[in-house]
PDB file of C-alpha atoms in Angstrom:
ATOM      1  CA  MET A   1     -14.301 -12.685   4.701  1.00 52.00           C
ATOM      2  CA  ALA A   2     -15.098 -13.338   8.025  1.00 52.00           C
ATOM      3  CA  GLY A   3     -15.856 -16.536   8.493  1.00 53.00           C
ATOM      4  CA  VAL A   4     -12.304 -17.603   7.435  1.00 52.00           C
ATOM      5  CA  PHE A   5     -10.694 -14.754   8.869  1.00 52.00           C
ATOM      6  CA  SER A   6     -11.894 -15.315  12.306  1.00 51.00           C
ATOM      7  CA  ARG A   7     -10.396 -18.667  12.798  1.00 52.00           C
ATOM      8  CA  PHE A   8      -7.056 -17.295  13.167  1.00 51.00           C
ATOM      9  CA  PHE A   9      -7.515 -14.392  15.237  1.00 48.00           C
ATOM     10  CA  LYS A  10      -8.542 -14.543  19.356  1.00 50.00           C
ATOM     11  CA  LEU A  11     -11.671 -13.088  20.956  1.00 44.00           C
ATOM     12  CA  GLY A  12     -11.150  -9.153  20.853  1.00 44.00           C
ATOM     13  CA  SER A  13      -8.203  -8.738  19.152  1.00 53.00           C
ATOM     14  CA  GLN A  14      -7.073  -5.891  16.814  1.00 72.00           C
ATOM     15  CA  ASN A  15      -5.714  -8.109  14.032  1.00 84.00           C
ATOM     16  CA  MET A  16      -6.275  -7.670  10.929  1.00 88.00           C
ATOM     17  CA  ALA A  17      -6.899  -9.400   7.239  1.00 92.00           C
ATOM     18  CA  ILE A  18      -4.928  -7.446   4.226  1.00 91.00           C
ATOM     19  CA  ASP A  19      -6.274  -8.676   0.935  1.00 90.00           C
ATOM     20  CA  LEU A  20      -3.063  -7.364  -1.317  1.00 85.00           C
ATOM     21  CA  GLY A  21      -4.751  -6.709  -4.714  1.00 86.00           C
ATOM     22  CA  THR A  22      -3.240  -4.910  -7.806  1.00 87.00           C
ATOM     23  CA  ALA A  23      -5.580  -2.385  -7.590  1.00 92.00           C
ATOM     24  CA  ASN A  24      -6.733  -2.294  -4.174  1.00 94.00           C
ATOM     25  CA  THR A  25      -5.733  -3.436  -1.013  1.00 93.00           C
ATOM     26  CA  LEU A  26      -8.690  -4.160   1.286  1.00 93.00           C
ATOM     27  CA  VAL A  27      -7.842  -3.999   4.985  1.00 94.00           C
ATOM     28  CA  TYR A  28     -10.705  -6.495   7.334  1.00 92.00           C
ATOM     29  CA  VAL A  29     -10.132  -6.266  11.559  1.00 89.00           C
ATOM     30  CA  GLN A  30     -11.837  -8.703  13.889  1.00 81.00           C
ATOM     31  CA  ASP A  31     -15.209  -7.121  14.937  1.00 82.00           C
ATOM     32  CA  ARG A  32     -15.583  -4.189  13.160  1.00 87.00           C
ATOM     33  CA  GLY A  33     -15.461  -5.586   9.003  1.00 92.00           C
ATOM     34  CA  ILE A  34     -13.754  -4.008   5.676  1.00 94.00           C
ATOM     35  CA  VAL A  35     -12.008  -0.651   7.769  1.00 95.00           C
ATOM     36  CA  LEU A  36      -9.938  -0.065   4.482  1.00 96.00           C
ATOM     37  CA  ASN A  37     -10.175   0.241   0.539  1.00 98.00           C
ATOM     38  CA  GLU A  38      -7.701   1.873  -0.602  1.00 97.00           C
ATOM     39  CA  PRO A  39      -6.186   2.046  -4.139  1.00 97.00           C
ATOM     40  CA  SER A  40      -2.781  -0.497  -3.733  1.00 94.00           C
ATOM     41  CA  VAL A  41      -0.823   2.930  -4.840  1.00 95.00           C
ATOM     42  CA  VAL A  42       2.383   4.601  -3.353  1.00 96.00           C
ATOM     43  CA  ALA A  43       3.926   8.077  -4.251  1.00 95.00           C
ATOM     44  CA  ILE A  44       7.393   8.280  -3.496  1.00 95.00           C
ATOM     45  CA  GLU A  45       9.628  11.371  -4.144  1.00 93.00           C
ATOM     46  CA  THR A  46      13.515  11.620  -4.995  1.00 92.00           C
ATOM     47  CA  LEU A  47      15.785  14.453  -3.610  1.00 90.00           C
ATOM     48  CA  ASN A  48      19.518  14.199  -4.534  1.00 90.00           C
ATOM     49  CA  GLY A  49      18.966  10.749  -5.305  1.00 88.00           C
ATOM     50  CA  VAL A  50      17.013   9.470  -1.904  1.00 91.00           C
ATOM     51  CA  LYS A  51      14.100   8.273  -2.149  1.00 91.00           C
ATOM     52  CA  LYS A  52      10.847   9.269   0.304  1.00 93.00           C
ATOM     53  CA  VAL A  53       7.098   8.205   0.525  1.00 94.00           C
ATOM     54  CA  LYS A  54       4.929  11.298  -0.024  1.00 94.00           C
ATOM     55  CA  ALA A  55       1.438   9.795   0.197  1.00 95.00           C
ATOM     56  CA  VAL A  56       0.313   6.373   0.306  1.00 96.00           C
ATOM     57  CA  GLY A  57      -2.925   4.901  -0.920  1.00 96.00           C
ATOM     58  CA  ASP A  58      -6.226   7.385  -2.067  1.00 96.00           C
ATOM     59  CA  ASP A  59      -3.853  10.957  -1.135  1.00 94.00           C
ATOM     60  CA  ALA A  60      -1.305   8.994  -3.970  1.00 94.00           C
ATOM     61  CA  LYS A  61      -3.858   8.001  -5.737  1.00 93.00           C
ATOM     62  CA  MET A  62      -5.310  11.851  -6.617  1.00 90.00           C
ATOM     63  CA  MET A  63      -1.491  12.595  -6.981  1.00 87.00           C
ATOM     64  CA  MET A  64      -0.897  10.455 -10.369  1.00 85.00           C
ATOM     65  CA  GLY A  65      -0.163  12.422 -13.337  1.00 83.00           C
ATOM     66  CA  LYS A  66      -0.323  16.029 -11.427  1.00 82.00           C
ATOM     67  CA  THR A  67       3.411  15.172  -9.887  1.00 78.00           C
ATOM     68  CA  PRO A  68       6.831  16.739 -10.947  1.00 85.00           C
ATOM     69  CA  ASP A  69       9.388  14.807 -12.284  1.00 86.00           C
ATOM     70  CA  ASN A  70      11.104  13.896  -8.718  1.00 88.00           C
ATOM     71  CA  ILE A  71       7.450  12.524  -7.321  1.00 91.00           C
ATOM     72  CA  GLU A  72       6.537   9.403  -9.668  1.00 91.00           C
ATOM     73  CA  ALA A  73       3.356   7.357  -8.056  1.00 91.00           C
ATOM     74  CA  ILE A  74       4.076   3.304  -8.327  1.00 92.00           C
ATOM     75  CA  ARG A  75       2.105   0.400  -7.745  1.00 93.00           C
ATOM     76  CA  PRO A  76       4.316  -2.002  -5.685  1.00 90.00           C
ATOM     77  CA  LEU A  77       2.058  -5.053  -7.473  1.00 86.00           C
ATOM     78  CA  ARG A  78       1.432  -6.946 -10.286  1.00 85.00           C
ATOM     79  CA  ASP A  79      -0.079  -9.018 -11.059  1.00 79.00           C
ATOM     80  CA  GLY A  80      -1.294  -9.840  -8.192  1.00 71.00           C
ATOM     81  CA  VAL A  81       2.254 -10.681  -6.344  1.00 75.00           C
ATOM     82  CA  ILE A  82       4.711  -7.825  -4.806  1.00 80.00           C
ATOM     83  CA  ALA A  83       7.360  -6.635  -7.286  1.00 84.00           C
ATOM     84  CA  ASP A  84       8.958  -3.503  -5.216  1.00 86.00           C
ATOM     85  CA  ILE A  85       8.967  -5.141  -1.700  1.00 82.00           C
ATOM     86  CA  GLU A  86      10.535  -1.947  -0.148  1.00 85.00           C
ATOM     87  CA  ILE A  87       7.548   0.254  -1.539  1.00 90.00           C
ATOM     88  CA  ALA A  88       5.042  -3.002  -0.300  1.00 88.00           C
ATOM     89  CA  GLU A  89       6.477  -2.956   2.639  1.00 85.00           C
ATOM     90  CA  GLU A  90       5.846   1.122   3.189  1.00 88.00           C
ATOM     91  CA  MET A  91       2.904   0.755   1.633  1.00 91.00           C
ATOM     92  CA  ILE A  92       1.837  -2.157   4.748  1.00 87.00           C
ATOM     93  CA  LYS A  93       3.637  -0.078   7.354  1.00 85.00           C
ATOM     94  CA  HIS A  94       0.989   2.968   6.364  1.00 90.00           C
ATOM     95  CA  PHE A  95      -2.154   0.418   6.261  1.00 90.00           C
ATOM     96  CA  ILE A  96      -1.420  -0.689   9.594  1.00 83.00           C
ATOM     97  CA  ARG A  97      -0.806   2.452  10.752  1.00 81.00           C
ATOM     98  CA  LYS A  98      -3.979   3.832   9.551  1.00 87.00           C
ATOM     99  CA  VAL A  99      -6.131   1.265  11.066  1.00 85.00           C
ATOM    100  CA  HIS A 100      -4.425   0.945  14.279  1.00 76.00           C
ATOM    101  CA  GLY A 101      -3.197   4.454  15.152  1.00 68.00           C
ATOM    102  CA  LYS A 102      -0.734   5.892  17.874  1.00 55.00           C
ATOM    103  CA  LYS A 103      -3.139   3.696  20.355  1.00 53.00           C
ATOM    104  CA  ASN A 104      -1.241   0.366  19.109  1.00 53.00           C
ATOM    105  CA  LEU A 105       1.806   1.643  18.958  1.00 50.00           C
ATOM    106  CA  PHE A 106       3.049  -1.182  20.979  1.00 51.00           C
ATOM    107  CA  ARG A 107       0.779  -3.307  20.371  1.00 62.00           C
ATOM    108  CA  TYR A 108       1.327  -5.288  16.709  1.00 73.00           C
ATOM    109  CA  PRO A 109      -0.846  -7.166  15.420  1.00 81.00           C
ATOM    110  CA  GLU A 110      -1.263 -10.896  13.730  1.00 88.00           C
ATOM    111  CA  ILE A 111      -2.064 -10.386  10.257  1.00 91.00           C
ATOM    112  CA  VAL A 112      -3.642 -12.899   7.456  1.00 93.00           C
ATOM    113  CA  ILE A 113      -2.745 -11.866   4.073  1.00 90.00           C
ATOM    114  CA  CYS A 114      -4.214 -13.267   1.102  1.00 88.00           C
ATOM    115  CA  VAL A 115      -1.732 -14.535  -1.524  1.00 82.00           C
ATOM    116  CA  PRO A 116      -2.796 -15.804  -5.319  1.00 78.00           C
ATOM    117  CA  SER A 117      -2.871 -19.418  -5.795  1.00 75.00           C
ATOM    118  CA  GLY A 118      -0.002 -19.378  -9.128  1.00 76.00           C
ATOM    119  CA  SER A 119       2.264 -17.358  -6.874  1.00 79.00           C
ATOM    120  CA  THR A 120       5.540 -18.896  -6.280  1.00 83.00           C
ATOM    121  CA  SER A 121       7.314 -19.647  -2.781  1.00 87.00           C
ATOM    122  CA  VAL A 122       9.319 -16.885  -3.533  1.00 86.00           C
ATOM    123  CA  GLU A 123       6.719 -14.400  -3.906  1.00 83.00           C
ATOM    124  CA  ARG A 124       4.727 -15.249  -0.575  1.00 86.00           C
ATOM    125  CA  ARG A 125       7.979 -15.461   1.286  1.00 88.00           C
ATOM    126  CA  ALA A 126       8.646 -11.714   0.133  1.00 86.00           C
ATOM    127  CA  ILE A 127       4.442 -10.935   1.352  1.00 85.00           C
ATOM    128  CA  ARG A 128       5.203 -12.229   4.202  1.00 88.00           C
ATOM    129  CA  ASP A 129       8.413 -10.578   5.150  1.00 87.00           C
ATOM    130  CA  ALA A 130       6.728  -7.518   4.334  1.00 84.00           C
ATOM    131  CA  ALA A 131       3.830  -7.639   6.064  1.00 84.00           C
ATOM    132  CA  SER A 132       6.882  -8.553   9.096  1.00 85.00           C
ATOM    133  CA  ASN A 133       8.973  -5.573   8.182  1.00 81.00           C
ATOM    134  CA  ALA A 134       6.106  -4.019   8.530  1.00 77.00           C
ATOM    135  CA  GLY A 135       5.470  -4.968  11.692  1.00 76.00           C
ATOM    136  CA  ALA A 136       3.178  -7.957  12.097  1.00 82.00           C
ATOM    137  CA  SER A 137       4.114 -10.527  15.254  1.00 85.00           C
ATOM    138  CA  GLN A 138       2.463 -13.167  13.226  1.00 90.00           C
ATOM    139  CA  VAL A 139       1.931 -13.614   9.304  1.00 93.00           C
ATOM    140  CA  TYR A 140      -0.042 -16.060   8.070  1.00 94.00           C
ATOM    141  CA  LEU A 141      -0.747 -16.430   4.324  1.00 93.00           C
ATOM    142  CA  ILE A 142      -3.780 -17.702   2.600  1.00 91.00           C
ATOM    143  CA  LEU A 143      -4.708 -18.721  -1.312  1.00 85.00           C
ATOM    144  CA  GLU A 144      -7.281 -16.349  -2.198  1.00 75.00           C
ATOM    145  CA  PRO A 145      -9.422 -19.189  -3.285  1.00 65.00           C
ATOM    146  CA  MET A 146      -9.779 -20.049   0.117  1.00 68.00           C
ATOM    147  CA  ALA A 147     -10.608 -16.399   1.583  1.00 65.00           C
ATOM    148  CA  GLY A 148     -13.434 -16.282  -1.186  1.00 59.00           C
ATOM    149  CA  ALA A 149     -14.672 -19.980   0.642  1.00 51.00           C
TER     150      ALA A 149
END
């Protein structure tokens, strides 16, 4: 994984690579390796018709099956592609903040994202838009078979 992604990153950067999986999301940071491996799950609370992110990743998965009716655990990816762009964007934002923390609020990372080889151009655009809207300065998409090579 490190060899492919290191070609995209500048020396000493805090840029990241994200493998958005249907079950889990992995985040790799140059010179640190895989720093995050969490479920691709977002818990959404709906109050008076307004939706709000309640939890993401491990915290959201722990809530599955134990929440009141107004909280729903959602997997924003199906078959390796984004099925719910808004929820996926919130998940990506959460993972960027979790990895970079508050110290990097003004430094937006470059992000490489693995996409399934069978994904359509519309699905790839949705993935790129989600990462851009989550704060990435640049987004690079690579096919999963290339990332695994």
